[in-house]
Amino acid sequence: MVPSPISRRTVLRGATALGALVAASSGLSAQQAPVRSVKGPAAPLPPRGEFIIRDATILTMDPKIADLATGSVHVRNGAIVAVAAAIDAPKAQIIDGRGMICMPGIIDTHWHLWTSLFRPFVRADVNELGYFPVSNRLGQQMTPEDSYRAVILGVAEALSAGCTTVHNWAHNVRSPEHGDAELAAMRDAGVRGRFAYGPAQGMADDEPMDFAGIARVQKDWMPGDGMLTMGICSRNVGAMSIGGAARGVLTIDQTKRDWDAARKLGLPITVHTSGPSPITQLGQAGLLGNNDLQLVHPLLTTPEERALLVKHGVSYSTAPTGEARRPSKVGVIQLGELIKDGVKVSLSTDHTTNYNCDPFVAMRILFALHQNRIGDAIPLTVKRLVQLATIDGAVDLGIAAKTGSLTPGKRADIILVRTTDINMTPVGDPYEALVSLAQPSNIDTVIVDGRVLRQGGRFTMLDHAKVVKDAQEAAAGLRARAKWPA
Ligand SMILES: [Zn+2]
């Protein structure tokens, strides 16, 4: 494939040793060579044009801009220009929004995209074939090519489910080239996101993360065109816990070693808090930072710890689909308490090995568990849940000036949800419909940074059949190399 000017420009940042190899065989210079010239997408990303989404139900998720029962959104060169009842722009293409909810794209704040290939190996009901042992074992067999294919598959699912931003929680970066591959996949799929560079599966706890490799990848990829940002993901801190043995558990000193190095590079940090909460310990060690730390799985916090989180601007991502499967002794999802105490919160998928990405089901689970436990004490509205899935995620990832709401001046990350499907119609309150009724198949159109990546429920650019075939081949390769199941 001859890269178009757009794709050639967007790949420059990722030139690597692998890129040089491609260059040597293709006649391109290393500077010009994409990380993956052959196995990238079949076509470049669609152009950013000028269009108006007309006559949709508009949910802005911006408290200063009213929702509209029927209205329009004007987009030009990737930015939202206007949101109004009627917009006149003669040069703009028209996207018919009748029968649709038009809203900001979903923002997923914690997703291990690299584990997407493990579906044929895991069983939800067999401990030895659970997500942790399987991904730990097979993860150690992964090549950069496997990482690329896993991330493309995961992002394809994210887009299909209406997610326009993904925080790629990559705790299996086996080499800087694996990092390049994951970033290349996010770039090629056109999603917005943060790449959280992590340790590798099987690494010893006393082994520091590869900060030379992290700095090299950061230099090559950042700031790029602004679509992708970077951080690190840390091994668990200070306690054995669910998945702790598989993923590594650091002492406070080891944590300080890794986190200080990340902060020196200006990289935000994310960490799981499964099991006993490390918040007090982290606070005592001066590691809670200043608006640069995200915790995942808010299950066991105390009021004092939540006050610490507010003080340091620490966010908490809940991944209810998996959290709801955990034994009650490891805690309950404390969404109500966190919101009441003013902690930054957001929504995430976690992984898609033995469940799928469905932000609507995630919101329903949160609502059900909240009502069951403390709904009579702390009110939770359906609109608050949609806020959790959109603008709150942007705040968590530090990109609220760019995305998360339909606000003129922000980038155009927009989805259209069909309300005429059998499971949705007839629709009354649109927030009620999203939280109580919607499913990913209702997502008609997905726009990221002004590029229409899905329309009519189909990819405009990604080759669905190729994504599937590549994932199947990669899973088969892992099976053979691991001599699975022996
Ligand atoms: Zn996780």
Coordinates of C-alpha atoms and ligand atoms in Angstrom, one line a residue:
M1 CA 0.0 0.0 0.0
V2 CA 1.3 3.5 -0.9
P3 CA 0.7 5.7 2.2
S4 CA -1.4 8.7 1.5
P5 CA 0.0 12.1 2.6
I6 CA -2.1 11.9 5.7
S7 CA -1.0 8.4 6.8
R8 CA 2.6 9.1 5.9
R9 CA 2.5 12.2 8.1
T10 CA 0.9 10.5 11.0
V11 CA 3.3 7.6 11.1
L12 CA 6.5 9.6 11.3
R13 CA 6.6 9.7 15.1
G14 CA 6.8 5.9 15.3
A15 CA 9.9 5.2 13.3
T16 CA 11.8 2.4 15.1
A17 CA 14.2 -0.5 14.5
L18 CA 11.2 -2.4 13.0
G19 CA 10.5 0.7 10.9
A20 CA 14.1 0.7 9.7
L21 CA 13.7 -3.0 8.8
V22 CA 10.6 -2.2 6.7
A23 CA 12.5 0.8 5.2
A24 CA 15.4 -1.3 4.2
S25 CA 13.1 -3.6 2.2
S26 CA 10.9 -0.9 0.8
G27 CA 13.4 1.8 -0.2
L28 CA 11.9 4.3 2.3
S29 CA 14.2 6.0 4.7
A30 CA 13.9 5.0 8.4
Q31 CA 12.5 8.5 9.2
Q32 CA 9.8 8.0 6.7
A33 CA 9.0 4.4 7.4
P34 CA 5.9 3.6 9.3
V35 CA 6.3 1.2 12.2
R36 CA 4.2 -1.3 10.2
S37 CA 3.8 -0.4 6.6
V38 CA 2.3 -3.8 5.5
K39 CA 0.0 -4.8 8.3
G40 CA -1.6 -1.5 9.1
P41 CA -5.1 -0.6 8.1
A42 CA -6.2 -1.3 4.5
A43 CA -7.0 2.4 4.0
P44 CA -5.9 5.7 5.6
L45 CA -8.2 7.3 8.1
P46 CA -11.1 9.1 6.6
P47 CA -10.7 12.9 6.2
R48 CA -12.0 15.5 8.6
G49 CA -14.6 17.4 6.7
E50 CA -17.3 19.8 7.4
F51 CA -20.7 18.4 8.4
I52 CA -23.9 19.1 10.3
I53 CA -25.6 16.4 12.3
R54 CA -29.2 17.5 11.9
D55 CA -32.4 17.0 13.8
A56 CA -31.1 14.7 16.5
T57 CA -31.8 14.7 20.2
I58 CA -28.7 16.5 21.6
L59 CA -27.2 15.6 24.9
T60 CA -24.3 18.0 25.4
M61 CA -23.0 16.9 28.9
D62 CA -21.9 20.5 29.3
P63 CA -23.8 22.1 32.2
K64 CA -23.6 25.5 30.4
I65 CA -25.2 24.2 27.2
A66 CA -28.8 23.0 27.3
D67 CA -29.8 19.7 25.8
L68 CA -32.1 19.9 22.8
A69 CA -35.1 17.7 22.1
T70 CA -34.3 18.4 18.4
G71 CA -31.1 20.2 17.3
S72 CA -28.0 20.2 15.3
V73 CA -24.2 20.0 15.8
H74 CA -21.8 21.7 13.3
V75 CA -18.3 20.2 12.9
R76 CA -15.5 21.6 10.8
N77 CA -11.8 20.4 10.6
G78 CA -12.3 18.1 13.5
A79 CA -13.7 20.7 15.9
I80 CA -17.2 21.3 17.1
V81 CA -18.2 24.7 15.7
A82 CA -21.8 25.1 17.0
V83 CA -24.6 23.3 18.9
A84 CA -28.0 24.9 18.2
A85 CA -31.6 24.2 17.4
A86 CA -30.9 25.1 13.7
I87 CA -27.7 25.8 12.0
D88 CA -27.1 27.2 8.5
A89 CA -23.9 26.2 6.8
P90 CA -24.3 25.8 3.1
K91 CA -21.0 24.0 2.4
A92 CA -21.5 21.4 5.1
Q93 CA -22.5 17.8 4.4
I94 CA -25.6 16.7 6.2
I95 CA -25.7 13.7 8.5
D96 CA -29.4 12.9 9.2
G97 CA -29.8 12.6 13.0
R98 CA -33.5 11.9 13.0
G99 CA -34.4 9.1 15.4
M100 CA -30.9 9.4 17.1
I101 CA -29.4 10.5 20.3
C102 CA -26.4 12.7 19.6
M103 CA -23.9 12.8 22.5
P104 CA -20.2 12.9 23.3
G105 CA -18.3 9.6 22.7
I106 CA -17.9 7.3 25.7
I107 CA -14.6 7.6 27.5
D108 CA -13.2 4.3 28.8
T109 CA -10.5 5.0 31.4
H110 CA -8.9 1.5 32.0
W111 CA -8.8 -1.3 29.5
H112 CA -6.1 -4.0 29.0
L113 CA -6.4 -4.1 25.3
W114 CA -3.4 -6.5 25.0
T115 CA -5.5 -9.3 26.6
S116 CA -8.2 -9.2 23.8
L117 CA -6.6 -12.3 22.2
F118 CA -7.2 -14.6 25.1
R119 CA -10.9 -15.3 24.6
P120 CA -10.4 -18.9 23.4
F121 CA -8.4 -19.7 26.5
V122 CA -10.3 -18.3 29.5
R123 CA -13.3 -19.6 31.3
A124 CA -15.3 -17.5 33.7
D125 CA -16.2 -20.5 35.9
V126 CA -12.9 -22.4 36.1
N127 CA -10.3 -20.9 38.4
E128 CA -7.3 -22.4 36.7
L129 CA -8.5 -20.9 33.4
G130 CA -9.4 -17.6 34.8
Y131 CA -8.3 -14.3 33.3
F132 CA -5.2 -13.8 35.6
P133 CA -3.4 -17.2 35.1
V134 CA -4.2 -17.3 31.4
S135 CA -3.1 -13.8 30.6
N136 CA 0.0 -14.1 32.7
R137 CA 1.1 -17.3 31.0
L138 CA 0.2 -16.4 27.4
G139 CA 1.3 -12.8 27.9
Q140 CA 4.8 -14.0 28.2
Q141 CA 4.6 -15.4 24.7
M142 CA 3.5 -12.3 23.0
T143 CA 5.4 -10.7 20.1
P144 CA 5.0 -7.0 19.1
E145 CA 2.8 -8.3 16.2
D146 CA 0.5 -10.0 18.7
S147 CA 0.3 -6.8 20.7
Y148 CA -0.6 -4.9 17.6
R149 CA -3.4 -7.3 16.6
A150 CA -4.8 -7.5 20.2
V151 CA -5.0 -3.8 20.5
I152 CA -6.6 -3.3 17.0
L153 CA -9.2 -5.9 18.0
G154 CA -9.8 -4.2 21.3
V155 CA -10.1 -0.7 19.8
A156 CA -12.4 -2.1 17.1
E157 CA -14.7 -3.3 19.9
A158 CA -14.4 0.0 21.7
L159 CA -15.4 2.0 18.6
S160 CA -18.3 -0.5 18.0
A161 CA -19.5 0.2 21.5
G162 CA -19.4 4.0 21.2
C163 CA -16.0 4.6 22.9
T164 CA -14.1 7.4 21.2
T165 CA -11.3 7.5 23.9
V166 CA -9.6 4.6 25.5
H167 CA -7.0 4.5 28.3
N168 CA -4.9 1.6 27.2
W169 CA -3.7 0.0 30.4
A170 CA -0.8 -1.9 28.9
H171 CA 0.8 -4.0 31.7
N172 CA 2.6 -6.3 29.3
V173 CA 5.1 -4.1 27.4
R174 CA 7.7 -6.7 26.9
S175 CA 10.0 -4.4 25.0
P176 CA 9.9 -0.8 23.7
E177 CA 8.9 -2.4 20.3
H178 CA 5.8 -3.9 22.0
G179 CA 5.0 -0.3 23.1
D180 CA 5.5 1.0 19.6
A181 CA 3.1 -1.7 18.3
E182 CA 0.4 -0.8 20.8
L183 CA 0.6 2.9 20.0
A184 CA 0.7 2.1 16.3
A185 CA -2.5 0.1 16.6
M186 CA -4.3 2.9 18.5
R187 CA -3.1 5.4 15.9
D188 CA -4.1 3.2 12.9
A189 CA -7.6 2.6 14.3
G190 CA -8.1 6.4 14.8
V191 CA -9.1 6.3 18.4
R192 CA -8.2 9.0 21.0
G193 CA -6.5 7.7 24.1
R194 CA -3.7 7.4 26.6
F195 CA -1.1 4.7 26.4
A196 CA -0.1 3.6 29.9
Y197 CA 3.3 1.9 29.4
G198 CA 3.6 -0.9 31.9
P199 CA 5.9 -3.6 33.1
A200 CA 6.0 -7.1 31.4
Q201 CA 4.1 -10.1 32.7
G202 CA 6.4 -12.3 34.7
M203 CA 8.8 -9.5 35.7
A204 CA 10.4 -9.8 39.1
D205 CA 9.1 -7.3 41.6
D206 CA 12.5 -6.0 42.4
E207 CA 13.1 -5.3 38.8
P208 CA 12.4 -1.6 37.9
M209 CA 10.3 -0.7 34.9
D210 CA 12.3 0.0 31.7
F211 CA 12.5 3.8 32.0
A212 CA 15.1 4.1 29.2
G213 CA 12.6 2.3 26.9
I214 CA 9.7 4.4 28.2
A215 CA 11.7 7.6 27.5
R216 CA 12.6 6.4 24.0
V217 CA 8.9 5.7 23.1
Q218 CA 7.8 8.9 24.7
K219 CA 10.4 10.8 22.6
D220 CA 9.3 9.1 19.4
W221 CA 5.6 9.4 19.8
M222 CA 4.8 12.5 21.9
P223 CA 3.3 14.9 21.4
G224 CA 2.4 13.7 17.9
D225 CA -0.9 15.1 16.6
G226 CA -2.4 15.2 20.1
M227 CA -4.7 12.2 19.6
L228 CA -2.6 10.0 21.9
T229 CA -1.0 10.8 25.3
M230 CA 1.2 8.7 27.5
G231 CA 1.5 7.6 31.1
I232 CA 2.6 4.5 33.0
C233 CA 0.8 1.7 34.7
S234 CA 2.2 0.4 37.9
R235 CA 2.2 -3.0 39.6
N236 CA 0.0 -3.3 42.6
V237 CA 1.2 -1.7 45.9
G238 CA 1.8 -3.2 49.2
A239 CA -0.6 -6.1 49.5
M240 CA -1.3 -9.5 48.1
S241 CA -4.6 -9.3 46.3
I242 CA -6.7 -10.6 43.5
G243 CA -4.4 -11.0 40.6
G244 CA -1.5 -9.7 42.8
A245 CA 0.6 -12.7 42.4
A246 CA 0.2 -12.7 38.6
R247 CA 0.8 -9.0 38.1
G248 CA 3.4 -8.2 40.7
V249 CA 3.2 -6.5 44.1
L250 CA 5.6 -3.7 45.0
T251 CA 6.8 -2.5 48.4
I252 CA 6.5 1.2 49.0
D253 CA 10.2 1.6 48.3
Q254 CA 9.8 -0.2 44.9
T255 CA 6.7 1.9 44.2
K256 CA 8.7 5.1 44.9
R257 CA 11.4 4.0 42.6
D258 CA 9.1 3.5 39.7
W259 CA 6.7 6.4 40.3
D260 CA 9.5 9.0 40.9
A261 CA 11.0 8.0 37.5
A262 CA 7.6 8.3 35.8
R263 CA 7.1 11.8 37.4
K264 CA 10.5 12.9 36.2
L265 CA 9.3 12.2 32.7
G266 CA 6.1 14.1 33.3
L267 CA 4.0 10.9 32.9
P268 CA 0.8 10.3 34.9
I269 CA 0.4 7.0 36.8
T270 CA -2.3 4.5 37.1
V271 CA -2.5 1.5 39.5
H272 CA -5.0 -1.2 40.5
T273 CA -6.0 -1.2 44.2
S274 CA -7.6 -4.6 44.3
G275 CA -7.6 -5.9 47.9
P276 CA -6.6 -3.9 51.0
S277 CA -6.4 -0.2 50.1
P278 CA -2.8 1.2 49.8
I279 CA -4.1 4.9 49.9
T280 CA -3.0 5.6 53.5
Q281 CA 0.5 4.1 52.8
L282 CA 0.8 6.0 49.6
G283 CA -0.2 9.2 51.4
Q284 CA 2.3 8.7 54.1
A285 CA 5.1 8.1 51.6
G286 CA 4.1 11.3 49.7
L287 CA 3.3 9.4 46.6
L288 CA -0.3 10.6 45.9
G289 CA 1.0 13.4 43.7
N290 CA -0.9 16.3 42.3
N291 CA -3.6 15.4 39.8
D292 CA -1.4 12.8 38.1
L293 CA -2.6 9.6 39.7
Q294 CA -5.5 7.3 38.8
L295 CA -6.6 4.4 41.0
V296 CA -8.7 1.5 39.7
H297 CA -11.4 -0.6 41.5
P298 CA -12.9 1.6 44.2
L299 CA -13.9 -1.1 46.6
L300 CA -12.5 -0.6 50.1
T301 CA -11.9 3.1 50.8
T302 CA -12.5 4.8 54.1
P303 CA -13.8 8.4 54.5
E304 CA -10.3 9.5 55.5
E305 CA -8.8 8.0 52.4
R306 CA -11.4 9.6 50.2
A307 CA -10.5 13.0 51.7
L308 CA -6.9 12.3 50.8
L309 CA -7.9 11.5 47.2
V310 CA -9.8 14.8 47.0
K311 CA -6.8 16.7 48.4
H312 CA -4.4 15.2 45.8
G313 CA -6.7 15.2 42.9
V314 CA -6.5 11.4 42.6
S315 CA -9.2 9.8 40.4
Y316 CA -10.9 6.4 40.7
S317 CA -12.0 4.3 37.8
T318 CA -14.7 1.7 38.4
A319 CA -15.0 -1.3 36.1
P320 CA -18.3 -2.7 37.3
T321 CA -18.7 -5.6 34.9
G322 CA -15.7 -7.4 36.5
E323 CA -16.0 -5.9 39.9
A324 CA -19.5 -7.2 40.3
R325 CA -18.1 -10.8 39.9
R326 CA -15.7 -10.4 42.9
P327 CA -16.3 -12.0 46.3
S328 CA -17.9 -9.5 48.7
K329 CA -15.0 -9.8 51.1
V330 CA -12.8 -7.7 48.7
G331 CA -15.3 -4.9 48.9
V332 CA -18.2 -3.3 47.1
I333 CA -18.2 -0.6 44.4
Q334 CA -18.3 2.7 46.4
L335 CA -19.5 4.9 43.6
G336 CA -22.0 6.7 45.8
E337 CA -19.5 7.4 48.6
L338 CA -16.9 8.7 46.1
I339 CA -19.4 11.0 44.3
K340 CA -20.7 12.3 47.7
D341 CA -17.2 13.0 48.9
G342 CA -16.1 14.8 45.7
V343 CA -13.6 12.2 44.4
K344 CA -13.0 12.3 40.6
V345 CA -14.6 9.1 39.2
S346 CA -14.8 7.5 35.8
L347 CA -16.0 4.3 34.0
S348 CA -14.0 1.5 32.5
T349 CA -14.2 -1.9 30.8
D350 CA -11.0 -3.5 32.3
H351 CA -10.7 -6.3 29.7
T352 CA -12.8 -8.1 27.2
T353 CA -11.7 -11.8 27.6
N354 CA -14.7 -13.2 29.4
Y355 CA -17.1 -10.3 29.0
N356 CA -17.5 -7.7 26.3
C357 CA -17.3 -3.9 26.1
D358 CA -20.8 -2.6 26.9
P359 CA -20.8 0.8 28.6
F360 CA -24.6 0.6 28.9
V361 CA -24.5 -2.7 30.8
A362 CA -21.7 -1.2 32.9
M363 CA -24.0 1.8 33.8
R364 CA -26.9 -0.6 34.5
I365 CA -24.7 -2.7 36.9
L366 CA -23.6 0.4 38.7
F367 CA -27.1 1.6 39.1
A368 CA -28.4 -1.8 40.3
L369 CA -25.7 -2.3 42.9
H370 CA -26.0 1.3 44.1
Q371 CA -29.8 1.0 44.5
N372 CA -29.4 -2.4 46.2
R373 CA -26.9 -1.1 48.8
I374 CA -27.3 2.6 49.5
G375 CA -29.8 4.0 46.9
D376 CA -32.1 5.3 49.7
A377 CA -29.3 7.2 51.3
I378 CA -27.4 8.7 48.3
P379 CA -29.5 9.5 45.2
L380 CA -28.0 8.5 41.9
T381 CA -29.6 9.7 38.6
V382 CA -29.4 8.2 35.2
K383 CA -28.0 11.5 33.9
R384 CA -25.2 11.2 36.5
L385 CA -24.2 7.8 35.1
V386 CA -24.0 9.2 31.5
Q387 CA -21.8 11.9 32.9
L388 CA -19.6 9.3 34.5
A389 CA -19.2 7.6 31.1
T390 CA -18.4 10.8 29.2
I391 CA -17.1 14.1 30.7
D392 CA -15.9 12.5 33.9
G393 CA -13.6 10.2 31.9
A394 CA -12.2 13.2 30.2
V395 CA -11.6 14.9 33.5
D396 CA -9.9 11.7 34.8
L397 CA -7.5 11.5 31.9
G398 CA -6.8 15.3 31.9
I399 CA -8.3 15.9 28.5
A400 CA -11.6 17.7 29.4
A401 CA -10.5 20.8 27.5
K402 CA -10.5 18.6 24.3
T403 CA -13.3 16.1 24.7
G404 CA -16.1 14.7 26.9
S405 CA -18.9 17.1 26.0
L406 CA -20.5 18.7 22.9
T407 CA -19.0 22.1 23.5
P408 CA -18.0 24.5 20.6
G409 CA -14.2 24.6 20.5
K410 CA -13.7 21.0 21.7
R411 CA -12.7 18.2 19.3
A412 CA -15.5 16.4 17.6
D413 CA -15.8 13.1 19.5
I414 CA -19.5 12.3 18.9
I415 CA -21.7 9.2 18.7
L416 CA -25.2 8.8 17.4
V417 CA -27.4 6.2 19.1
R418 CA -30.4 4.9 17.2
T419 CA -33.6 5.2 19.2
T420 CA -35.7 3.4 16.6
D421 CA -34.3 -0.1 17.3
I422 CA -36.6 -2.6 18.8
N423 CA -34.9 -2.6 22.2
M424 CA -35.1 1.2 22.5
T425 CA -38.3 2.4 21.0
P426 CA -40.4 4.4 21.9
V427 CA -38.0 6.6 23.8
G428 CA -39.0 9.1 26.4
D429 CA -36.2 10.5 28.6
P430 CA -33.0 9.9 26.6
Y431 CA -30.8 9.4 29.7
E432 CA -33.2 6.7 30.9
A433 CA -33.0 5.1 27.5
L434 CA -29.2 5.0 27.5
V435 CA -28.9 3.6 31.0
S436 CA -31.8 1.2 31.1
L437 CA -32.2 0.1 27.5
A438 CA -29.3 0.7 25.2
Q439 CA -26.8 -1.8 23.9
P440 CA -23.7 -1.4 21.6
S441 CA -25.7 -2.5 18.5
N442 CA -27.7 0.7 18.8
I443 CA -24.6 2.8 18.1
D444 CA -25.1 4.0 14.5
T445 CA -22.3 6.5 14.0
V446 CA -19.0 7.1 15.7
I447 CA -16.9 10.2 15.0
V448 CA -13.5 10.7 16.5
D449 CA -11.7 14.1 16.1
G450 CA -14.1 14.9 13.2
R451 CA -13.4 11.6 11.4
V452 CA -16.4 9.4 10.8
L453 CA -15.0 6.0 11.8
R454 CA -18.3 4.1 11.9
Q455 CA -21.6 4.8 10.1
G456 CA -24.7 2.8 9.8
G457 CA -23.1 0.4 12.4
R458 CA -20.2 -0.4 10.1
F459 CA -16.6 0.6 10.0
T460 CA -15.8 3.2 7.3
M461 CA -12.0 2.4 7.4
L462 CA -11.1 -0.6 9.5
D463 CA -11.4 -3.8 7.6
H464 CA -13.6 -5.9 9.9
A465 CA -12.8 -9.2 8.2
K466 CA -9.0 -8.5 8.5
V467 CA -9.3 -7.6 12.1
V468 CA -11.0 -10.9 12.8
K469 CA -8.6 -13.0 10.7
D470 CA -5.5 -11.3 12.2
A471 CA -6.8 -12.0 15.8
Q472 CA -7.6 -15.6 15.0
E473 CA -4.2 -16.2 13.6
A474 CA -2.5 -14.5 16.5
A475 CA -4.5 -16.6 19.0
A476 CA -3.5 -19.7 17.1
G477 CA 0.1 -18.7 17.2
L478 CA 0.0 -18.2 20.9
R479 CA -1.6 -21.6 21.4
A480 CA 1.1 -23.2 19.4
R481 CA 4.0 -21.4 21.1
A482 CA 2.7 -22.0 24.6
K483 CA 1.9 -25.6 23.8
W484 CA -1.5 -24.9 25.2
P485 CA -3.0 -26.5 27.3
A486 CA 0.0 -28.5 28.5
Ligands
ZN1 ZN -7.6 -3.8 35.3

